[in-house]
Tab-separated table of C-alpha atoms and ligand atoms in Angstrom:
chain	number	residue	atom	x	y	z
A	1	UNK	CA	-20.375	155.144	-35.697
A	2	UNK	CA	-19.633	152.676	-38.339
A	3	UNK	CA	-22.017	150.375	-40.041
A	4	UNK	CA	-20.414	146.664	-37.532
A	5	UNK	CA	-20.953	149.013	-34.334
A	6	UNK	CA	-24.735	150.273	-35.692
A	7	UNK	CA	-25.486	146.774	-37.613
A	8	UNK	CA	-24.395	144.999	-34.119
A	9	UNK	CA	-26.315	147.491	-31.572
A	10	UNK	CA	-29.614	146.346	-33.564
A	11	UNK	CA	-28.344	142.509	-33.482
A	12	UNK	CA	-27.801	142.848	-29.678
A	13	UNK	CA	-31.496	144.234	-29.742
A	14	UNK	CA	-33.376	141.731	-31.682
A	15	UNK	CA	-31.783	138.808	-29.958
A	16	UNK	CA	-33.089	140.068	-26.606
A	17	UNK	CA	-36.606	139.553	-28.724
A	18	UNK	CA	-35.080	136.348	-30.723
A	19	UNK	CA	-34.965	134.241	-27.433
A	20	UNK	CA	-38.556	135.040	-26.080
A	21	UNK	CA	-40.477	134.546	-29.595
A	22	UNK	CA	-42.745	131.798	-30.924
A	23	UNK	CA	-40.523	131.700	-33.892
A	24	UNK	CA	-37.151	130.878	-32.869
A	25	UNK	CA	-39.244	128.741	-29.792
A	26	UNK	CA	-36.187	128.441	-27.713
A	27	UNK	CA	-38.423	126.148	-25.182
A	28	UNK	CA	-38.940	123.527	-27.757
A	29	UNK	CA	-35.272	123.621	-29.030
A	30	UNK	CA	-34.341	122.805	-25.395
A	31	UNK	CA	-36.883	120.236	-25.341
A	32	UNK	CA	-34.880	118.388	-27.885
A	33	UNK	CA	-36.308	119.787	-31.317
A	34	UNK	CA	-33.799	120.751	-34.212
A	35	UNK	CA	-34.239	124.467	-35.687
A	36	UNK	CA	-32.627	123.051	-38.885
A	37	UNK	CA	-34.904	122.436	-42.475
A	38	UNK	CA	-34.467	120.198	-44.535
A	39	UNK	CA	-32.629	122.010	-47.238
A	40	UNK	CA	-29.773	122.351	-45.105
A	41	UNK	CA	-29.942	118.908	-43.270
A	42	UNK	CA	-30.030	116.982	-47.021
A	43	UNK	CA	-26.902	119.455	-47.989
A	44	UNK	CA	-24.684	118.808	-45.392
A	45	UNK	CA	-25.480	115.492	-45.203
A	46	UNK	CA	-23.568	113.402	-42.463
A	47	UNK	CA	-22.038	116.064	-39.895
A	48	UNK	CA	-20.970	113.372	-37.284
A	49	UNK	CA	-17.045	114.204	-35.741
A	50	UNK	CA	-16.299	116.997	-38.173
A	51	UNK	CA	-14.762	120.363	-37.669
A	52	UNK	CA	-17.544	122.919	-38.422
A	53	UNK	CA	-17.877	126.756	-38.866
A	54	UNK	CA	-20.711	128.168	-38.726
A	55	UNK	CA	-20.611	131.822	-39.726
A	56	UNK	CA	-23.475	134.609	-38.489
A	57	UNK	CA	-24.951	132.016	-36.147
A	58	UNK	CA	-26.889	134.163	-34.376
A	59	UNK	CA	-28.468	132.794	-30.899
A	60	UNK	CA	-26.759	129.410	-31.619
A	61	UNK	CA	-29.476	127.278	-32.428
A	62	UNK	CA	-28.228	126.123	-35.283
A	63	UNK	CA	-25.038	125.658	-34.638
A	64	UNK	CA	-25.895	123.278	-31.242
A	65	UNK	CA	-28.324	121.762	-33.669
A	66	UNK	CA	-25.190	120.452	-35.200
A	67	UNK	CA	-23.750	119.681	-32.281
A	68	UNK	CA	-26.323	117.609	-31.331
A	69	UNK	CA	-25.617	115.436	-34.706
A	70	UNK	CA	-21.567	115.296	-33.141
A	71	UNK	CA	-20.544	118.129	-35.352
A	72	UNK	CA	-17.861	120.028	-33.406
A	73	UNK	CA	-18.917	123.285	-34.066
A	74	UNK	CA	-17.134	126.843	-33.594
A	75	UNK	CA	-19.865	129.562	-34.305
A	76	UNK	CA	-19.000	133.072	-35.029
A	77	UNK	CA	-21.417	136.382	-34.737
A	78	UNK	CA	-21.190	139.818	-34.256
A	79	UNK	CA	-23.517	140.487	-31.600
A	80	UNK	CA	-22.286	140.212	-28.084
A	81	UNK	CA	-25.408	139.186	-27.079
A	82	UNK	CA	-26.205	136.500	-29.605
A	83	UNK	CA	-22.860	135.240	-28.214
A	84	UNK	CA	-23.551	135.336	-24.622
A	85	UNK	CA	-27.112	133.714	-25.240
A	86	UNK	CA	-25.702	130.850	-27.350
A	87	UNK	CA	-22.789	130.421	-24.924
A	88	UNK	CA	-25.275	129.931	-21.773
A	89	UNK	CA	-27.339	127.313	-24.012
A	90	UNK	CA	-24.385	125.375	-24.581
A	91	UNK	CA	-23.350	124.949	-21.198
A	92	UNK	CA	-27.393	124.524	-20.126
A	93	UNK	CA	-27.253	121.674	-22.678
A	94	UNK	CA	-24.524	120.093	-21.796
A	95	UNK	CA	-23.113	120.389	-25.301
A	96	UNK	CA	-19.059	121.474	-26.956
A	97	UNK	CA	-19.569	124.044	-28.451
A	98	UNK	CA	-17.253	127.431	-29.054
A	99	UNK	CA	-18.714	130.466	-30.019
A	100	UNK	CA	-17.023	133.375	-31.000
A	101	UNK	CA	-17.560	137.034	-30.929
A	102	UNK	CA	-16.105	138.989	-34.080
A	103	UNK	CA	-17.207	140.242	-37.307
A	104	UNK	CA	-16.877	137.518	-40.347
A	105	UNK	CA	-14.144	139.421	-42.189
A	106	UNK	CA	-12.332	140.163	-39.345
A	107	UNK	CA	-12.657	136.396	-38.256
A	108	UNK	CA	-11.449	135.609	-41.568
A	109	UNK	CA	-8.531	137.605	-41.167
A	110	UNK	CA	-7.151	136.389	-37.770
A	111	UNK	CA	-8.409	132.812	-37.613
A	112	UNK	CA	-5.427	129.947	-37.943
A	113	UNK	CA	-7.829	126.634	-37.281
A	114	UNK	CA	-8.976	125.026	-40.863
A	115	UNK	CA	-12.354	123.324	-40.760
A	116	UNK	CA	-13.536	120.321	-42.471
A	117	UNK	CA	-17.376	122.305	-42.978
A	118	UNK	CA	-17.821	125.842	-43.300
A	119	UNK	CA	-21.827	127.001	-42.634
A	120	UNK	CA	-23.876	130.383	-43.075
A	121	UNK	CA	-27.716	130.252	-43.703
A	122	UNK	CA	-31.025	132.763	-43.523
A	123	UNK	CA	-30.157	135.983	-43.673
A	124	UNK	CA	-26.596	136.429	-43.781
A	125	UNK	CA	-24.976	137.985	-46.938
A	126	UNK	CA	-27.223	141.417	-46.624
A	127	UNK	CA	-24.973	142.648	-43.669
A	128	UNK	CA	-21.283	142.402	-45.262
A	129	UNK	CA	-20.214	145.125	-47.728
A	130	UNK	CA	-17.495	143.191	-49.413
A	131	UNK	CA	-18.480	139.529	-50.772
A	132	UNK	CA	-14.275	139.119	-51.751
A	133	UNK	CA	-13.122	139.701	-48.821
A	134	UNK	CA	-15.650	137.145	-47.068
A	135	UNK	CA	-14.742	134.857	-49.591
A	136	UNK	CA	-11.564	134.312	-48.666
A	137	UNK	CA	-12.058	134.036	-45.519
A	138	UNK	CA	-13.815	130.838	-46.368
A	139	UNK	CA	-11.371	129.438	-47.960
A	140	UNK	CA	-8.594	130.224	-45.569
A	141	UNK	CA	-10.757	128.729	-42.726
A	142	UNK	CA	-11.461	125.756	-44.661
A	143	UNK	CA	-8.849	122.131	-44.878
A	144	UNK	CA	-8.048	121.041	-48.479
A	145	UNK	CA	-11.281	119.190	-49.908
A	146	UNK	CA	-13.687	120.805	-47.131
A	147	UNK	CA	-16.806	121.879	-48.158
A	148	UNK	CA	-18.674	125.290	-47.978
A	149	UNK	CA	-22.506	125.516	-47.558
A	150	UNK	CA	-24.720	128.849	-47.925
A	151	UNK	CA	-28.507	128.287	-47.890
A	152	UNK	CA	-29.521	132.571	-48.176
A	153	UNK	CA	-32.931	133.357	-48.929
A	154	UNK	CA	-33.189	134.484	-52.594
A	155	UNK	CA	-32.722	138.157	-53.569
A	156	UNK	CA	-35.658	138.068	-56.255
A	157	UNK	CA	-37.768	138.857	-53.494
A	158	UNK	CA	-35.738	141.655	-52.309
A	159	UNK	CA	-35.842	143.124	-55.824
A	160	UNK	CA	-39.993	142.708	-55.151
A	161	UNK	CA	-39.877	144.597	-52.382
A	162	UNK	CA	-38.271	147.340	-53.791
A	163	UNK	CA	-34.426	147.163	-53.607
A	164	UNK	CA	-31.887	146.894	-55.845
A	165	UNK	CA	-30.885	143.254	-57.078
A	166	UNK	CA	-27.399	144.518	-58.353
A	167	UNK	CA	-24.664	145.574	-56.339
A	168	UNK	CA	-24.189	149.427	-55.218
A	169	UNK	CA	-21.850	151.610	-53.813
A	170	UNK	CA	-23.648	152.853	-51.141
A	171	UNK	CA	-25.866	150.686	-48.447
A	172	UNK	CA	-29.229	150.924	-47.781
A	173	UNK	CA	-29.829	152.778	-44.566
A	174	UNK	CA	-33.128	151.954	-43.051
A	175	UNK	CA	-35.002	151.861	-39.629
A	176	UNK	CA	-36.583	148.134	-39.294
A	177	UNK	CA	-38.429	146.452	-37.109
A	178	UNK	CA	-37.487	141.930	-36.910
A	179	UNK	CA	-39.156	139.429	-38.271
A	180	UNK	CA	-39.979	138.004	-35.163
A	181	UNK	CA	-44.257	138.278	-34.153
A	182	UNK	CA	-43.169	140.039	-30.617
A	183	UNK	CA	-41.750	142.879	-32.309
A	184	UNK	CA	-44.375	145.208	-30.846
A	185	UNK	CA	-43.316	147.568	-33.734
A	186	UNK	CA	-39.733	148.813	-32.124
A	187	UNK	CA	-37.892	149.676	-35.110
A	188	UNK	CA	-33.539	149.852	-35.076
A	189	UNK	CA	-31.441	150.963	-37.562
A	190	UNK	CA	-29.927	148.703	-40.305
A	191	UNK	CA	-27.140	149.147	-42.738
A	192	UNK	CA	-27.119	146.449	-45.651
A	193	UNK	CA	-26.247	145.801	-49.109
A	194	UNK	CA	-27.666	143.984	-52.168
A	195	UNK	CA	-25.559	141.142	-53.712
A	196	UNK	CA	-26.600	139.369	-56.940
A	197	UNK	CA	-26.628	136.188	-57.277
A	198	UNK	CA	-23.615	136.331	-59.780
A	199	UNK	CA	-21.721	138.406	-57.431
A	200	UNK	CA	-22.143	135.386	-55.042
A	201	UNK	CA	-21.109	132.992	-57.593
A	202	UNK	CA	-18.409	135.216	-58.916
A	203	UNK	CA	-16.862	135.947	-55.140
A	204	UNK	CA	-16.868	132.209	-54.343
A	205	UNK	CA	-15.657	131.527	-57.473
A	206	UNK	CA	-12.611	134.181	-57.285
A	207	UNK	CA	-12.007	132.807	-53.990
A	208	UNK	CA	-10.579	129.254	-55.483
A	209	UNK	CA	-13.443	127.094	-54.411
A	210	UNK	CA	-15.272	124.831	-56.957
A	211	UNK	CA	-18.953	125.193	-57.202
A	212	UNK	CA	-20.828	121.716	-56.839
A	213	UNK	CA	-24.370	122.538	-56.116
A	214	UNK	CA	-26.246	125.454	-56.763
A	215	UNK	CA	-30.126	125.187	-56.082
A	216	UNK	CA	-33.435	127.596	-55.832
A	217	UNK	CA	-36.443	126.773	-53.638
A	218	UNK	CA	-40.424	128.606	-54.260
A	219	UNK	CA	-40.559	128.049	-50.852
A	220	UNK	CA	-39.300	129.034	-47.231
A	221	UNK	CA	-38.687	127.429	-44.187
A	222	UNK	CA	-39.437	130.673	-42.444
A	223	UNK	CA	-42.456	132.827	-42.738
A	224	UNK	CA	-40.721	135.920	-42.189
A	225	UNK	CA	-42.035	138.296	-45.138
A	226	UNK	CA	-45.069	139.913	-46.150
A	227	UNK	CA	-47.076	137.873	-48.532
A	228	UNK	CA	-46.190	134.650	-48.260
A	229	UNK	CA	-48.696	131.772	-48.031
A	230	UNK	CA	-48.574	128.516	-45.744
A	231	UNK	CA	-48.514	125.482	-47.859
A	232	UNK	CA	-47.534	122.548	-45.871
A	233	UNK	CA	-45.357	122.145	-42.512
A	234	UNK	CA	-42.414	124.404	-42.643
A	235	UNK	CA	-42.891	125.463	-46.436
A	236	UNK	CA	-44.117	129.243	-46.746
A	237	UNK	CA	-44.373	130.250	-50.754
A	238	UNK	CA	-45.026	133.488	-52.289
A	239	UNK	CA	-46.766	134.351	-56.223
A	240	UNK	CA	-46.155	137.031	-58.605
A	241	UNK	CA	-48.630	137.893	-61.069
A	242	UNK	CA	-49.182	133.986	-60.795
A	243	UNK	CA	-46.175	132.738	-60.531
A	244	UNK	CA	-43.943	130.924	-57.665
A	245	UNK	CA	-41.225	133.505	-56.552
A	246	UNK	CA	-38.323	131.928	-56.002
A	247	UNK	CA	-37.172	132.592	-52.116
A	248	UNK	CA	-34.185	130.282	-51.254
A	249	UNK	CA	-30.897	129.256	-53.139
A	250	UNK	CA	-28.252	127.026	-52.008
A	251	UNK	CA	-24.429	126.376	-52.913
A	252	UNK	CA	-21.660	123.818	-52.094
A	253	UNK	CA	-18.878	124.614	-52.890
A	254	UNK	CA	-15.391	122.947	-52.405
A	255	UNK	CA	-11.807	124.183	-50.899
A	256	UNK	CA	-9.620	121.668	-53.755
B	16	SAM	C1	-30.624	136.761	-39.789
B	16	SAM	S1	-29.396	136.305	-38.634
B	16	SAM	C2	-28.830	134.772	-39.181
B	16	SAM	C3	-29.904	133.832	-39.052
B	16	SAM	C4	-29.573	132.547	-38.412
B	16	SAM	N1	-29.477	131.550	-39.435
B	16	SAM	C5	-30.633	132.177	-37.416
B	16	SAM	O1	-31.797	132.514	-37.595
B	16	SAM	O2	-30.320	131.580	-36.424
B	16	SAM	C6	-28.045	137.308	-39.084
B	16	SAM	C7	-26.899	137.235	-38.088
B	16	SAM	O3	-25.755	137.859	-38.694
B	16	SAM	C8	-25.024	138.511	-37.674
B	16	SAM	N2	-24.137	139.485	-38.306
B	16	SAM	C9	-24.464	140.619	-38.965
B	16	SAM	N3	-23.360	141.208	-39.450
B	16	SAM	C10	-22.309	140.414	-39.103
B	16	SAM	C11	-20.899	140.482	-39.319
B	16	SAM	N4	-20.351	141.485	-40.009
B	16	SAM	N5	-20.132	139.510	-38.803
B	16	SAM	C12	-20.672	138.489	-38.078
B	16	SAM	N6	-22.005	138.360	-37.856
B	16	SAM	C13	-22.809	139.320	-38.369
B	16	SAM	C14	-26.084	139.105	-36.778
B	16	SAM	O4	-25.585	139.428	-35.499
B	16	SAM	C15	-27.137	137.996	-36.776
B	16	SAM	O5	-26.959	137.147	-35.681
């Protein structure tokens, strides 16, 4: 088994979790709520009748999210299930979305349509081995003067918790339970790798596009680690020895 068939068995798992839990609320998102935070709202800024990607989109909730602000969004994951669920929102909700079943690299590869926004956020960059070649995917997917946006929480904290910060050659191979609070302890395997923030940088950089933002948060919109501390609606923050750890960055980038 390779690491996309073992990395997408757990993803099928967890969603089947994801769309029952308090924290992705599914209820309330039908109900009209948005499952997007602010960082990523202020970056994107006006979505209205663009083409947008959204890479790793998981369940869909933020990619109909921005459909709901007349983005016309194509999301891509590589869980069958996260597909299927996000695909049966859509039509519940009346929205146009398309959502795609592949791995990003593989998307990257294949896909001819250019897109005025390209999207990935939470929890994305841990599962692909090769930074490059998702890269330039990116760009190919992207129309001359589109935009990228990554919002990824911040590796500092993975480096706290006891992996590496720099790149390796192997993965980590680990048995994990979600972040989600109806976990009930099941645990699946998971096959990630570290990626520094310069080997972000560096990849996107390689790639062709031109960096315009890059940002750090001491807070997250998510309370999905150990140790972190509620301090106001939607803003979770962790210390060290003291000090705020940072546990979100952000980049735009542009496709000249
Ligand atoms: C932590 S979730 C992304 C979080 C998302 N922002 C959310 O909460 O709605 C990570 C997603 O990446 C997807 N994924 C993992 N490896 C992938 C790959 N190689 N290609 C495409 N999607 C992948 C998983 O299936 C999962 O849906």
């Amino acid at each position: 088994m390779n690491y996309l068939d073992i990395n997408k068995a757990t993803w099928d798992k967890r969603t089947l979790l994801h769309v029952k839990s308090q924290f992705y609320d599914v209820d309330s998102f039908i109900h009209g709520q948005s499952s997007l935070n602010d960082i990523e709202i202020n970056q994107l800024g006006d979505v209205e009748g663009k083409d947008l990607l959204h890479l790793q989109c998981h369940f869909g909730l933020d990619s109909l999210s921005l459909a709901r602000l007349g983005a016309n969004v194509t999301g891509v994951d590589l869980s069958s299930t996260a597909i299927h669920e996000a695909t049966t929102l859509n039509g519940q909700l009346g929205l146009n979305a398309t959502f795609v079943c592949d791995d990003v690299c593989h998307f990257g590869d294949t896909n001819t349509q250019q897109f005025d926004v390209v999207y990935t956020s939470y929890g994305v960059l841990c599962w692909l081995p090769d930074l490059t070649h998702w890269a330039r995917g990116i760009v190919n997917a992207l129309k001359c003067g589109g935009e990228f946006h990554l919002v990824e929480f911040h590796t500092f904290n993975d480096l706290l918790s006891g992996y590496s910060y720099f790149p390796k050659s192997e993965p980590d191979i680990e048995e994990e339970t979600t972040y989600t609070e109806n976990c009930d302890g099941q645990v699946s395997k998971v096959i990630t790798w570290p990626h520094s923030l310069s080997s972000v940088i560096s990849a996107l950089i390689n790639s062709g596009l031109i960096i315009e933002l890059f940002e750090e948060h001491a807070y997250s919109p998510y309370d999905c680690f150990d140790g972190l501390k509620l301090v106001a609606e939607k803003r979770y923050q962790m210390q060290h020895k003291g000090q705020q750890v940072p546990l979100i960055y952000a980049i735009k980038a542009r496709k000249p």
